[in-house]
Amino acid sequence: MLPGSIQISGETLSGAEIRDICESLRENSVRLLSLRGCQLSERDFGHVCRGAAESRSLAQLNLNLGIVSNINRVKQLAEALKTNRSVQSLFLHGSPLTDAGLALLNPALSIHPSLVALDLGDCMLGDEGINLICGLLPPDGAKSGLKELTLSANPGVTSKGWGRLAIAVAHSSQLRVLNLDYNPLGDQVAGMLAVAVASSRTLEVLDLEGTGLTNQSAQTLLDMVENYPTALRTLILAENNISPELQQQISDLLSEGEEEEETEAREVTVREKNPWICQNNSSSQMVLMTSGLGDSLLAETEM
């Protein structure tokens, strides 16, 4: 039987329910476990962590909205992740993690062999936390790293911290999706991120909704999209003080890039099916084909 999912939201979990969850984890019959906003005792949280540690099927673990509510739970989760080898996506959105909690969790995150998507939105992080996260964005392919990162609503991070993240993003060999929505970034940080996007070979989605940007930021981003070939395909700028005209110009340019890639992909497919076609035009002798972003790794579980 293929592994299934357990998704419970906002409920107070009984001991019997926890036992059923843990048994399913140990039997490797759960691929997705979401306990978003649920209430459970310290003892039961420990049981769930031990079950997650033993599971070889668990790919997505959603503990959003305050499940990891204290340092003791952070330690238990860290111990579970040190043993677990299967979790690909970890959601801790809305947890009072702080930099101190992330420091305890970080060693387990750094060595996890499968983790590619991490949501630390609204986790009360500051610059020290961002420094730790940058270590999860390796500059080369020799070490596995994050492909999707959410840092929404962490207003304690300063421009210094965001600048450090921008450098890591520019050199990351794997990051595809970066969500920074509802942080007070402003135009200065947006300029740093534009440089990072222009340098990145992998970043396809950047969410800057509600980040205090103005037309100044939008013009910088427009220049970046217009003049530099990037992997970027989606740029979210809603809830900012940016004119609709500038937003539409950026959107149109990104759409043009996606259409060009689709055309190139079709040309490659035709040549593969008809290898006898002669390529007389030297400019068509090599086609670099980049695939668009597929289904989000974060999409299978509710936020």
mmCIF file of N, CA and C in Angstrom, residues 191-297:
data_model
loop_
_atom_site.group_PDB
_atom_site.id
_atom_site.type_symbol
_atom_site.label_atom_id
_atom_site.label_comp_id
_atom_site.label_asym_id
_atom_site.label_seq_id
_atom_site.Cartn_x
_atom_site.Cartn_y
_atom_site.Cartn_z
ATOM 1 N N GLY A 191 17.067 46.336 -3.687
ATOM 2 C CA GLY A 191 18.198 46.497 -4.600
ATOM 3 C C GLY A 191 19.209 45.379 -4.441
ATOM 4 N N MET A 192 19.484 44.980 -3.191
ATOM 5 C CA MET A 192 20.392 43.856 -2.949
ATOM 6 C C MET A 192 19.832 42.569 -3.552
ATOM 7 N N LEU A 193 18.528 42.371 -3.393
ATOM 8 C CA LEU A 193 17.912 41.150 -3.912
ATOM 9 C C LEU A 193 17.923 41.124 -5.433
ATOM 10 N N ALA A 194 17.791 42.302 -6.066
ATOM 11 C CA ALA A 194 17.853 42.353 -7.526
ATOM 12 C C ALA A 194 19.212 41.880 -8.021
ATOM 13 N N VAL A 195 20.270 42.286 -7.340
ATOM 14 C CA VAL A 195 21.617 41.832 -7.699
ATOM 15 C C VAL A 195 21.730 40.322 -7.498
ATOM 16 N N ALA A 196 21.145 39.823 -6.389
ATOM 17 C CA ALA A 196 21.191 38.386 -6.115
ATOM 18 C C ALA A 196 20.474 37.586 -7.193
ATOM 19 N N VAL A 197 19.294 38.076 -7.608
ATOM 20 C CA VAL A 197 18.522 37.380 -8.641
ATOM 21 C C VAL A 197 19.287 37.377 -9.958
ATOM 22 N N ALA A 198 19.896 38.515 -10.286
ATOM 23 C CA ALA A 198 20.655 38.598 -11.529
ATOM 24 C C ALA A 198 21.836 37.629 -11.537
ATOM 25 N N SER A 199 22.365 37.327 -10.353
ATOM 26 C CA SER A 199 23.523 36.429 -10.246
ATOM 27 C C SER A 199 23.123 34.963 -10.154
ATOM 28 N N SER A 200 21.921 34.716 -9.641
ATOM 29 C CA SER A 200 21.496 33.335 -9.415
ATOM 30 C C SER A 200 21.205 32.611 -10.720
ATOM 31 N N ARG A 201 21.607 31.352 -10.782
ATOM 32 C CA ARG A 201 21.322 30.526 -11.947
ATOM 33 C C ARG A 201 20.097 29.645 -11.745
ATOM 34 N N THR A 202 19.504 29.691 -10.537
ATOM 35 C CA THR A 202 18.434 28.733 -10.228
ATOM 36 C C THR A 202 17.138 29.366 -9.737
ATOM 37 N N LEU A 203 17.167 30.576 -9.184
ATOM 38 C CA LEU A 203 15.979 31.140 -8.534
ATOM 39 C C LEU A 203 14.889 31.438 -9.556
ATOM 40 N N GLU A 204 13.723 30.815 -9.376
ATOM 41 C CA GLU A 204 12.619 30.935 -10.323
ATOM 42 C C GLU A 204 11.434 31.701 -9.765
ATOM 43 N N VAL A 205 11.272 31.712 -8.445
ATOM 44 C CA VAL A 205 10.131 32.384 -7.816
ATOM 45 C C VAL A 205 10.622 33.241 -6.661
ATOM 46 N N LEU A 206 10.222 34.523 -6.656
ATOM 47 C CA LEU A 206 10.567 35.438 -5.571
ATOM 48 C C LEU A 206 9.305 36.170 -5.146
ATOM 49 N N ASP A 207 8.916 36.013 -3.882
ATOM 50 C CA ASP A 207 7.705 36.645 -3.349
ATOM 51 C C ASP A 207 8.101 37.825 -2.465
ATOM 52 N N LEU A 208 7.770 39.031 -2.934
ATOM 53 C CA LEU A 208 8.061 40.266 -2.197
ATOM 54 C C LEU A 208 6.768 41.015 -1.870
ATOM 55 N N GLU A 209 5.679 40.300 -1.710
ATOM 56 C CA GLU A 209 4.401 40.936 -1.395
ATOM 57 C C GLU A 209 4.465 41.632 -0.039
ATOM 58 N N GLY A 210 3.963 42.865 0.007
ATOM 59 C CA GLY A 210 3.851 43.591 1.267
ATOM 60 C C GLY A 210 5.169 43.834 1.962
ATOM 61 N N THR A 211 6.188 44.235 1.206
ATOM 62 C CA THR A 211 7.527 44.412 1.796
ATOM 63 C C THR A 211 8.004 45.864 1.781
ATOM 64 N N GLY A 212 7.071 46.820 1.599
ATOM 65 C CA GLY A 212 7.422 48.234 1.682
ATOM 66 C C GLY A 212 8.187 48.760 0.488
ATOM 67 N N LEU A 213 7.942 48.201 -0.697
ATOM 68 C CA LEU A 213 8.660 48.628 -1.891
ATOM 69 C C LEU A 213 7.929 49.779 -2.584
ATOM 70 N N THR A 214 8.698 50.572 -3.343
ATOM 71 C CA THR A 214 8.136 51.680 -4.106
ATOM 72 C C THR A 214 8.514 51.526 -5.574
ATOM 73 N N ASN A 215 8.160 52.521 -6.358
ATOM 74 C CA ASN A 215 8.517 52.502 -7.779
ATOM 75 C C ASN A 215 10.027 52.461 -7.990
ATOM 76 N N GLN A 216 10.778 52.972 -7.020
ATOM 77 C CA GLN A 216 12.241 52.907 -7.129
ATOM 78 C C GLN A 216 12.704 51.460 -7.193
ATOM 79 N N SER A 217 12.187 50.615 -6.302
ATOM 80 C CA SER A 217 12.517 49.188 -6.324
ATOM 81 C C SER A 217 12.054 48.540 -7.614
ATOM 82 N N ALA A 218 10.831 48.879 -8.008
ATOM 83 C CA ALA A 218 10.269 48.266 -9.209
ATOM 84 C C ALA A 218 11.109 48.597 -10.439
ATOM 85 N N GLN A 219 11.606 49.827 -10.527
ATOM 86 C CA GLN A 219 12.422 50.206 -11.671
ATOM 87 C C GLN A 219 13.726 49.415 -11.695
ATOM 88 N N THR A 220 14.320 49.214 -10.517
ATOM 89 C CA THR A 220 15.532 48.401 -10.423
ATOM 90 C C THR A 220 15.261 46.966 -10.866
ATOM 91 N N LEU A 221 14.151 46.419 -10.390
ATOM 92 C CA LEU A 221 13.794 45.050 -10.764
ATOM 93 C C LEU A 221 13.464 44.945 -12.247
ATOM 94 N N LEU A 222 12.812 45.980 -12.789
ATOM 95 C CA LEU A 222 12.514 45.994 -14.222
ATOM 96 C C LEU A 222 13.795 45.996 -15.049
ATOM 97 N N ASP A 223 14.753 46.818 -14.641
ATOM 98 C CA ASP A 223 16.033 46.861 -15.345
ATOM 99 C C ASP A 223 16.736 45.508 -15.290
ATOM 100 N N MET A 224 16.651 44.856 -14.136
ATOM 101 C CA MET A 224 17.278 43.548 -13.978
ATOM 102 C C MET A 224 16.645 42.523 -14.916
ATOM 103 N N VAL A 225 15.316 42.477 -14.931
ATOM 104 C CA VAL A 225 14.617 41.508 -15.776
ATOM 105 C C VAL A 225 14.858 41.797 -17.253
ATOM 106 N N GLU A 226 14.916 43.078 -17.608
ATOM 107 C CA GLU A 226 15.030 43.477 -19.003
ATOM 108 C C GLU A 226 16.430 43.246 -19.570
ATOM 109 N N ASN A 227 17.452 43.397 -18.719
ATOM 110 C CA ASN A 227 18.827 43.431 -19.230
ATOM 111 C C ASN A 227 19.702 42.239 -18.854
ATOM 112 N N TYR A 228 19.229 41.397 -17.950
ATOM 113 C CA TYR A 228 20.061 40.277 -17.517
ATOM 114 C C TYR A 228 19.292 38.963 -17.657
ATOM 115 N N PRO A 229 19.886 37.978 -18.290
ATOM 116 C CA PRO A 229 19.212 36.670 -18.408
ATOM 117 C C PRO A 229 19.222 35.960 -17.053
ATOM 118 N N THR A 230 18.062 35.684 -16.540
ATOM 119 C CA THR A 230 17.964 35.003 -15.243
ATOM 120 C C THR A 230 17.006 33.829 -15.355
ATOM 121 N N ALA A 231 16.989 33.014 -14.306
ATOM 122 C CA ALA A 231 16.052 31.889 -14.238
ATOM 123 C C ALA A 231 14.694 32.326 -13.722
ATOM 124 N N LEU A 232 14.572 33.587 -13.267
ATOM 125 C CA LEU A 232 13.352 34.063 -12.618
ATOM 126 C C LEU A 232 12.155 33.994 -13.557
ATOM 127 N N ARG A 233 11.049 33.406 -13.069
ATOM 128 C CA ARG A 233 9.827 33.299 -13.850
ATOM 129 C C ARG A 233 8.627 33.906 -13.130
ATOM 130 N N THR A 234 8.685 34.047 -11.825
ATOM 131 C CA THR A 234 7.572 34.613 -11.058
ATOM 132 C C THR A 234 8.110 35.592 -10.031
ATOM 133 N N LEU A 235 7.602 36.835 -10.073
ATOM 134 C CA LEU A 235 7.982 37.872 -9.111
ATOM 135 C C LEU A 235 6.702 38.492 -8.577
ATOM 136 N N ILE A 236 6.437 38.314 -7.298
ATOM 137 C CA ILE A 236 5.193 38.778 -6.682
ATOM 138 C C ILE A 236 5.454 40.105 -5.983
ATOM 139 N N LEU A 237 4.727 41.158 -6.414
ATOM 140 C CA LEU A 237 4.947 42.513 -5.899
ATOM 141 C C LEU A 237 3.665 43.148 -5.363
ATOM 142 N N ALA A 238 2.644 42.366 -5.118
ATOM 143 C CA ALA A 238 1.370 42.897 -4.621
ATOM 144 C C ALA A 238 1.554 43.564 -3.253
ATOM 145 N N GLU A 239 0.600 44.434 -2.903
ATOM 146 C CA GLU A 239 0.593 45.109 -1.605
ATOM 147 C C GLU A 239 1.838 45.958 -1.365
ATOM 148 N N ASN A 240 2.361 46.536 -2.438
ATOM 149 C CA ASN A 240 3.455 47.497 -2.341
ATOM 150 C C ASN A 240 3.031 48.797 -3.013
ATOM 151 N N ASN A 241 3.775 49.865 -2.754
ATOM 152 C CA ASN A 241 3.466 51.161 -3.351
ATOM 153 C C ASN A 241 4.129 51.274 -4.728
ATOM 154 N N ILE A 242 3.715 50.373 -5.627
ATOM 155 C CA ILE A 242 4.278 50.278 -6.964
ATOM 156 C C ILE A 242 3.149 50.474 -7.970
ATOM 157 N N SER A 243 3.408 51.250 -8.982
ATOM 158 C CA SER A 243 2.365 51.535 -9.969
ATOM 159 C C SER A 243 1.977 50.261 -10.728
ATOM 160 N N PRO A 244 0.701 50.150 -11.083
ATOM 161 C CA PRO A 244 0.262 48.980 -11.862
ATOM 162 C C PRO A 244 1.011 48.864 -13.187
ATOM 163 N N GLU A 245 1.388 49.992 -13.772
ATOM 164 C CA GLU A 245 2.088 49.971 -15.051
ATOM 165 C C GLU A 245 3.443 49.284 -14.935
ATOM 166 N N LEU A 246 4.197 49.621 -13.882
ATOM 167 C CA LEU A 246 5.504 48.992 -13.682
ATOM 168 C C LEU A 246 5.357 47.503 -13.398
ATOM 169 N N GLN A 247 4.373 47.167 -12.576
ATOM 170 C CA GLN A 247 4.142 45.751 -12.287
ATOM 171 C C GLN A 247 3.814 44.983 -13.565
ATOM 172 N N GLN A 248 3.005 45.594 -14.441
ATOM 173 C CA GLN A 248 2.623 44.923 -15.679
ATOM 174 C C GLN A 248 3.819 44.774 -16.611
ATOM 175 N N GLN A 249 4.694 45.776 -16.658
ATOM 176 C CA GLN A 249 5.880 45.684 -17.505
ATOM 177 C C GLN A 249 6.775 44.523 -17.071
ATOM 178 N N ILE A 250 6.966 44.402 -15.768
ATOM 179 C CA ILE A 250 7.796 43.311 -15.242
ATOM 180 C C ILE A 250 7.155 41.962 -15.561
ATOM 181 N N SER A 251 5.849 41.873 -15.334
ATOM 182 C CA SER A 251 5.126 40.625 -15.606
ATOM 183 C C SER A 251 5.224 40.234 -17.073
ATOM 184 N N ASP A 252 5.088 41.240 -17.965
ATOM 185 C CA ASP A 252 5.155 40.952 -19.401
ATOM 186 C C ASP A 252 6.529 40.428 -19.797
ATOM 187 N N LEU A 253 7.577 41.028 -19.244
ATOM 188 C CA LEU A 253 8.941 40.583 -19.578
ATOM 189 C C LEU A 253 9.196 39.163 -19.094
ATOM 190 N N LEU A 254 8.710 38.857 -17.888
ATOM 191 C CA LEU A 254 8.890 37.498 -17.368
ATOM 192 C C LEU A 254 8.108 36.500 -18.214
ATOM 193 N N SER A 255 6.922 36.884 -18.673
ATOM 194 C CA SER A 255 6.114 35.999 -19.521
ATOM 195 C C SER A 255 6.800 35.752 -20.854
ATOM 196 N N GLU A 256 7.418 36.810 -21.404
ATOM 197 C CA GLU A 256 8.142 36.653 -22.670
ATOM 198 C C GLU A 256 9.271 35.653 -22.538
ATOM 199 N N GLY A 257 9.987 35.717 -21.421
ATOM 200 C CA GLY A 257 11.080 34.773 -21.192
ATOM 201 C C GLY A 257 10.589 33.349 -21.109
ATOM 202 N N GLU A 258 9.430 33.164 -20.461
ATOM 203 C CA GLU A 258 8.874 31.813 -20.339
ATOM 204 C C GLU A 258 8.425 31.290 -21.700
ATOM 205 N N GLU A 259 7.833 32.177 -22.515
ATOM 206 C CA GLU A 259 7.392 31.753 -23.855
ATOM 207 C C GLU A 259 8.580 31.370 -24.727
ATOM 208 N N GLU A 260 9.686 32.118 -24.609
ATOM 209 C CA GLU A 260 10.885 31.798 -25.384
ATOM 210 C C GLU A 260 11.429 30.428 -24.995
ATOM 211 N N GLU A 261 11.397 30.119 -23.702
ATOM 212 C CA GLU A 261 11.886 28.814 -23.249
ATOM 213 C C GLU A 261 11.012 27.695 -23.789
ATOM 214 N N GLU A 262 9.682 27.921 -23.806
ATOM 215 C CA GLU A 262 8.785 26.900 -24.323
ATOM 216 C C GLU A 262 9.046 26.655 -25.804
ATOM 217 N N THR A 263 9.313 27.731 -26.552
ATOM 218 C CA THR A 263 9.621 27.590 -27.973
ATOM 219 C C THR A 263 10.902 26.794 -28.175
ATOM 220 N N GLU A 264 11.923 27.125 -27.384
ATOM 221 C CA GLU A 264 13.187 26.401 -27.480
ATOM 222 C C GLU A 264 13.006 24.934 -27.139
ATOM 223 N N ALA A 265 12.176 24.667 -26.125
ATOM 224 C CA ALA A 265 11.937 23.273 -25.734
ATOM 225 C C ALA A 265 11.270 22.491 -26.855
ATOM 226 N N ARG A 266 10.323 23.133 -27.551
ATOM 227 C CA ARG A 266 9.655 22.461 -28.672
ATOM 228 C C ARG A 266 10.638 22.192 -29.812
ATOM 229 N N GLU A 267 11.556 23.158 -30.047
ATOM 230 C CA GLU A 267 12.552 22.974 -31.095
ATOM 231 C C GLU A 267 13.472 21.797 -30.781
ATOM 232 N N VAL A 268 13.858 21.681 -29.525
ATOM 233 C CA VAL A 268 14.706 20.564 -29.114
ATOM 234 C C VAL A 268 13.979 19.246 -29.307
ATOM 235 N N THR A 269 12.681 19.215 -28.943
ATOM 236 C CA THR A 269 11.891 17.990 -29.088
ATOM 237 C C THR A 269 11.810 17.576 -30.548
ATOM 238 N N VAL A 270 11.602 18.548 -31.444
ATOM 239 C CA VAL A 270 11.521 18.242 -32.880
ATOM 240 C C VAL A 270 12.828 17.652 -33.379
ATOM 241 N N ARG A 271 13.951 18.236 -32.971
ATOM 242 C CA ARG A 271 15.244 17.730 -33.421
ATOM 243 C C ARG A 271 15.533 16.333 -32.874
ATOM 244 N N GLU A 272 15.065 16.067 -31.634
ATOM 245 C CA GLU A 272 15.269 14.738 -31.061
ATOM 246 C C GLU A 272 14.460 13.691 -31.818
ATOM 247 N N LYS A 273 13.251 14.083 -32.255
ATOM 248 C CA LYS A 273 12.403 13.149 -32.993
ATOM 249 C C LYS A 273 12.872 12.995 -34.442
ATOM 250 N N ASN A 274 13.530 14.042 -34.970
ATOM 251 C CA ASN A 274 13.985 14.034 -36.348
ATOM 252 C C ASN A 274 15.474 14.362 -36.407
ATOM 253 N N PRO A 275 16.318 13.437 -35.978
ATOM 254 C CA PRO A 275 17.748 13.724 -35.885
ATOM 255 C C PRO A 275 18.412 13.977 -37.231
ATOM 256 N N TRP A 276 17.702 13.651 -38.351
ATOM 257 C CA TRP A 276 18.304 13.851 -39.658
ATOM 258 C C TRP A 276 18.155 15.286 -40.165
ATOM 259 N N ILE A 277 17.408 16.124 -39.401
ATOM 260 C CA ILE A 277 17.239 17.513 -39.827
ATOM 261 C C ILE A 277 18.583 18.220 -39.787
ATOM 262 N N CYS A 278 18.955 18.855 -40.865
ATOM 263 C CA CYS A 278 20.238 19.552 -40.951
ATOM 264 C C CYS A 278 20.107 20.945 -40.360
ATOM 265 N N GLN A 279 21.062 21.315 -39.494
ATOM 266 C CA GLN A 279 21.065 22.636 -38.882
ATOM 267 C C GLN A 279 22.082 23.491 -39.615
ATOM 268 N N ASN A 280 21.605 24.307 -40.573
ATOM 269 C CA ASN A 280 22.514 25.144 -41.335
ATOM 270 C C ASN A 280 22.831 26.442 -40.624
ATOM 271 N N ASN A 281 21.908 26.900 -39.801
ATOM 272 C CA ASN A 281 22.109 28.164 -39.106
ATOM 273 C C ASN A 281 22.962 27.921 -37.873
ATOM 274 N N SER A 282 24.127 28.557 -37.812
ATOM 275 C CA SER A 282 25.042 28.301 -36.685
ATOM 276 C C SER A 282 24.443 28.713 -35.366
ATOM 277 N N SER A 283 23.526 29.701 -35.394
ATOM 278 C CA SER A 283 22.952 30.164 -34.134
ATOM 279 C C SER A 283 22.018 29.143 -33.526
ATOM 280 N N SER A 284 21.605 28.139 -34.321
ATOM 281 C CA SER A 284 20.676 27.138 -33.795
ATOM 282 C C SER A 284 21.366 25.833 -33.453
ATOM 283 N N GLN A 285 22.676 25.842 -33.437
ATOM 284 C CA GLN A 285 23.396 24.596 -33.192
ATOM 285 C C GLN A 285 23.354 24.180 -31.721
ATOM 286 N N MET A 286 23.080 25.138 -30.850
ATOM 287 C CA MET A 286 22.995 24.792 -29.433
ATOM 288 C C MET A 286 21.789 25.499 -28.834
ATOM 289 N N VAL A 287 20.961 24.768 -28.148
ATOM 290 C CA VAL A 287 19.808 25.355 -27.474
ATOM 291 C C VAL A 287 19.897 25.003 -26.007
ATOM 292 N N LEU A 288 19.931 26.023 -25.172
ATOM 293 C CA LEU A 288 19.960 25.796 -23.732
ATOM 294 C C LEU A 288 18.526 25.750 -23.251
ATOM 295 N N MET A 289 18.115 24.613 -22.761
ATOM 296 C CA MET A 289 16.726 24.427 -22.351
ATOM 297 C C MET A 289 16.655 24.379 -20.839
ATOM 298 N N THR A 290 15.885 25.298 -20.259
ATOM 299 C CA THR A 290 15.683 25.290 -18.812
ATOM 300 C C THR A 290 14.228 25.014 -18.550
ATOM 301 N N SER A 291 13.968 24.075 -17.676
ATOM 302 C CA SER A 291 12.586 23.697 -17.390
ATOM 303 C C SER A 291 11.983 24.664 -16.405
ATOM 304 N N GLY A 292 10.698 24.927 -16.546
ATOM 305 C CA GLY A 292 9.995 25.784 -15.598
ATOM 306 C C GLY A 292 9.779 25.068 -14.286
ATOM 307 N N LEU A 293 9.389 25.833 -13.298
ATOM 308 C CA LEU A 293 9.164 25.264 -11.976
ATOM 309 C C LEU A 293 7.961 24.346 -12.012
ATOM 310 N N GLY A 294 8.140 23.133 -11.536
ATOM 311 C CA GLY A 294 7.035 22.191 -11.493
ATOM 312 C C GLY A 294 6.174 22.413 -10.273
ATOM 313 N N ASP A 295 5.444 21.412 -9.881
ATOM 314 C CA ASP A 295 4.597 21.537 -8.699
ATOM 315 C C ASP A 295 5.455 21.831 -7.496
ATOM 316 N N SER A 296 5.038 22.816 -6.723
ATOM 317 C CA SER A 296 5.835 23.227 -5.571
ATOM 318 C C SER A 296 5.961 22.105 -4.561
ATOM 319 N N LEU A 297 7.156 21.991 -4.001
ATOM 320 C CA LEU A 297 7.367 20.989 -2.960
ATOM 321 C C LEU A 297 6.531 21.311 -1.732
#
